mmCIF file of C-alpha atoms in Angstrom:
data_model
loop_
_atom_site.group_PDB
_atom_site.id
_atom_site.type_symbol
_atom_site.label_atom_id
_atom_site.label_comp_id
_atom_site.label_asym_id
_atom_site.label_seq_id
_atom_site.Cartn_x
_atom_site.Cartn_y
_atom_site.Cartn_z
ATOM 1 C CA PRO K 1 10.353 31.906 27.591
ATOM 2 C CA ILE K 2 10.252 35.047 24.533
ATOM 3 C CA SER K 3 9.626 33.102 21.758
ATOM 4 C CA SER K 4 6.817 30.914 22.756
ATOM 5 C CA LEU K 5 3.547 30.095 22.117
ATOM 6 C CA ASP K 6 2.165 28.868 24.795
ATOM 7 C CA PRO K 7 -0.933 30.857 26.298
ATOM 8 C CA SER K 8 0.366 30.186 29.715
ATOM 9 C CA HIS K 9 3.210 31.808 29.320
ATOM 10 C CA VAL K 10 1.138 35.009 27.375
ATOM 11 C CA ARG K 11 -1.188 34.829 30.347
ATOM 12 C CA ASP K 12 1.957 34.824 32.729
ATOM 13 C CA ALA K 13 3.685 37.853 31.174
ATOM 14 C CA LEU K 14 0.827 39.942 31.544
ATOM 15 C CA ALA K 15 0.013 39.207 34.709
ATOM 16 C CA ALA K 16 3.242 40.329 35.789
ATOM 17 C CA GLY K 17 2.856 43.235 34.357
ATOM 18 C CA ALA K 18 4.306 43.347 30.731
ATOM 19 C CA SER K 19 2.215 45.753 28.137
ATOM 20 C CA GLY K 20 2.128 43.351 25.228
ATOM 21 C CA TYR K 21 2.990 40.146 24.202
ATOM 22 C CA VAL K 22 4.088 39.346 20.428
ATOM 23 C CA PRO K 23 4.612 36.432 19.539
ATOM 24 C CA LYS K 24 8.444 35.607 17.221
ATOM 25 C CA SER K 25 6.448 34.416 14.905
ATOM 26 C CA ALA K 26 4.069 38.256 14.283
ATOM 27 C CA GLY K 27 4.794 40.270 10.755
ATOM 28 C CA SER K 28 6.692 43.477 11.034
ATOM 29 C CA GLN K 29 3.482 45.136 10.394
ATOM 30 C CA THR K 30 2.253 43.521 13.461
ATOM 31 C CA LEU K 31 5.195 44.271 15.775
ATOM 32 C CA ALA K 32 5.089 47.888 14.656
ATOM 33 C CA ASN K 33 1.272 48.299 15.130
ATOM 34 C CA VAL K 34 1.946 46.498 18.854
ATOM 35 C CA VAL K 35 4.792 48.796 19.838
ATOM 36 C CA GLY K 36 2.773 51.867 18.927
ATOM 37 C CA LEU K 37 0.076 50.888 20.996
ATOM 38 C CA VAL K 38 2.296 49.543 23.839
ATOM 39 C CA ILE K 39 4.012 53.628 23.693
ATOM 40 C CA ALA K 40 0.581 54.976 23.506
ATOM 41 C CA GLY K 41 -0.015 53.143 27.056
ATOM 42 C CA ASP K 42 -2.372 50.577 25.794
ATOM 43 C CA ILE K 43 -2.000 47.018 26.561
ATOM 44 C CA TYR K 44 -1.553 44.095 23.520
ATOM 45 C CA VAL K 45 -3.202 40.700 23.910
ATOM 46 C CA PRO K 46 -2.594 38.734 20.985
ATOM 47 C CA PRO K 47 -5.293 37.190 19.705
ATOM 48 C CA MET K 48 -3.754 33.385 19.402
ATOM 49 C CA LEU K 49 -4.351 33.984 23.047
ATOM 50 C CA LEU K 50 -8.111 35.121 23.077
ATOM 51 C CA ALA K 51 -8.781 31.845 20.715
ATOM 52 C CA ASN K 52 -7.546 30.026 23.241
ATOM 53 C CA ALA K 53 -9.396 31.403 26.363
ATOM 54 C CA GLY K 54 -11.711 29.511 27.465
ATOM 55 C CA PRO K 55 -14.724 30.055 29.745
ATOM 56 C CA GLY K 56 -12.763 29.135 32.422
ATOM 57 C CA SER K 57 -9.459 30.545 32.115
ATOM 58 C CA PRO K 58 -9.658 34.639 31.717
ATOM 59 C CA VAL K 59 -7.328 36.812 30.199
ATOM 60 C CA PRO K 60 -5.432 38.644 32.781
ATOM 61 C CA THR K 61 -4.424 42.294 31.913
ATOM 62 C CA PRO K 62 -1.814 44.477 33.892
ATOM 63 C CA PRO K 63 -2.615 47.086 36.294
ATOM 64 C CA GLY K 64 -3.801 50.082 35.126
ATOM 65 C CA LYS K 65 -5.874 51.655 33.683
ATOM 66 C CA PRO K 66 -9.099 50.204 31.816
ATOM 67 C CA ASP K 67 -7.584 49.256 28.121
ATOM 68 C CA ASP K 68 -9.839 50.670 25.311
ATOM 69 C CA TYR K 69 -6.909 50.472 22.925
ATOM 70 C CA GLY K 70 -6.415 53.372 22.184
ATOM 71 C CA LEU K 71 -9.463 53.918 19.651
ATOM 72 C CA THR K 72 -11.907 56.435 19.024
ATOM 73 C CA ALA K 73 -15.277 56.918 21.230
ATOM 74 C CA ARG K 74 -16.738 56.164 17.563
ATOM 75 C CA GLN K 75 -14.474 53.427 16.765
ATOM 76 C CA ILE K 76 -14.971 52.012 19.965
ATOM 77 C CA GLU K 77 -18.960 51.962 19.272
ATOM 78 C CA VAL K 78 -18.759 50.449 15.578
ATOM 79 C CA LEU K 79 -16.228 47.737 17.451
ATOM 80 C CA ARG K 80 -19.281 47.047 20.027
ATOM 81 C CA LEU K 81 -21.624 46.369 17.009
ATOM 82 C CA LEU K 82 -18.650 44.411 15.002
ATOM 83 C CA ALA K 83 -18.671 42.055 18.651
ATOM 84 C CA GLU K 84 -22.519 41.442 18.336
ATOM 85 C CA GLY K 85 -22.306 40.628 15.039
ATOM 86 C CA LEU K 86 -23.595 43.430 12.765
ATOM 87 C CA SER K 87 -22.630 43.708 9.482
ATOM 88 C CA ASN K 88 -20.978 47.013 8.428
ATOM 89 C CA LYS K 89 -24.870 47.980 6.487
ATOM 90 C CA GLU K 90 -26.675 47.466 9.543
ATOM 91 C CA ILE K 91 -23.190 48.983 11.800
ATOM 92 C CA GLY K 92 -23.998 52.076 9.427
ATOM 93 C CA LEU K 93 -28.054 52.437 10.103
ATOM 94 C CA THR K 94 -27.689 52.294 13.543
ATOM 95 C CA LEU K 95 -24.931 54.918 14.171
ATOM 96 C CA GLY K 96 -26.235 56.773 11.142
ATOM 97 C CA LEU K 97 -22.864 56.016 8.613
ATOM 98 C CA SER K 98 -22.604 55.205 5.240
ATOM 99 C CA GLU K 99 -21.358 52.127 5.091
ATOM 100 C CA LYS K 100 -18.112 53.133 3.268
ATOM 101 C CA THR K 101 -17.174 55.096 6.259
ATOM 102 C CA VAL K 102 -18.199 52.247 8.449
ATOM 103 C CA LYS K 103 -15.166 50.433 6.363
ATOM 104 C CA VAL K 104 -13.078 52.900 6.942
ATOM 105 C CA HIS K 105 -13.314 52.652 11.102
ATOM 106 C CA VAL K 106 -13.378 48.672 10.741
ATOM 107 C CA SER K 107 -9.879 48.904 8.896
ATOM 108 C CA ALA K 108 -8.866 51.593 11.643
ATOM 109 C CA ILE K 109 -9.634 48.937 13.846
ATOM 110 C CA TYR K 110 -8.144 46.042 12.480
ATOM 111 C CA LEU K 111 -4.481 48.458 11.931
ATOM 112 C CA ARG K 112 -5.071 49.511 16.247
ATOM 113 C CA LEU K 113 -5.771 45.774 17.050
ATOM 114 C CA GLY K 114 -3.446 44.086 14.982
ATOM 115 C CA VAL K 115 -5.632 41.872 13.913
ATOM 116 C CA THR K 116 -6.904 40.579 10.313
ATOM 117 C CA ARG K 117 -10.489 39.132 10.795
ATOM 118 C CA ARG K 118 -13.617 40.129 12.039
ATOM 119 C CA MET K 119 -13.804 37.418 14.669
ATOM 120 C CA ALA K 120 -10.165 38.517 16.413
ATOM 121 C CA ALA K 121 -11.855 42.217 17.192
ATOM 122 C CA ALA K 122 -14.512 40.982 18.536
ATOM 123 C CA GLU K 123 -13.182 38.674 20.505
ATOM 124 C CA LEU K 124 -10.495 42.088 21.561
ATOM 125 C CA ALA K 125 -14.174 43.879 21.937
ATOM 126 C CA ARG K 126 -15.114 41.238 25.380
ATOM 127 C CA LEU K 127 -12.540 43.121 26.947
ATOM 128 C CA LEU K 128 -13.531 46.423 26.641
ATOM 129 C CA PRO K 129 -14.777 48.482 29.986
ATOM 130 C CA PRO K 130 -18.943 47.954 29.813
ATOM 131 C CA ALA K 131 -19.834 51.294 28.238
#
């Protein structure tokens, strides 16, 4: 079901080898971001799937290389610290960056991941391969 929002359908599509799943309700900017990610060889997992995934329901990823979402090494560092609950100011102090630079990285991360909330980005961070 292409327009389904049922998390089990999303999991089934990813388990069958899909590189992404975009709900019919996604906006044009999200769709464009997802297409760019998939063309670059990345995998897109909708944030709604992560929100509905409990501890006993892991999110499958298609076979292939571990997914880093196409982020730069610095963006991955920022994302990992964001997922630990650090504020932009704390991330900046940890990495030796200005808070403004951290905000630029966070905005780029959101755009790349197709999310609009810090919590959604943090949920996707847990799918990154170990550092």
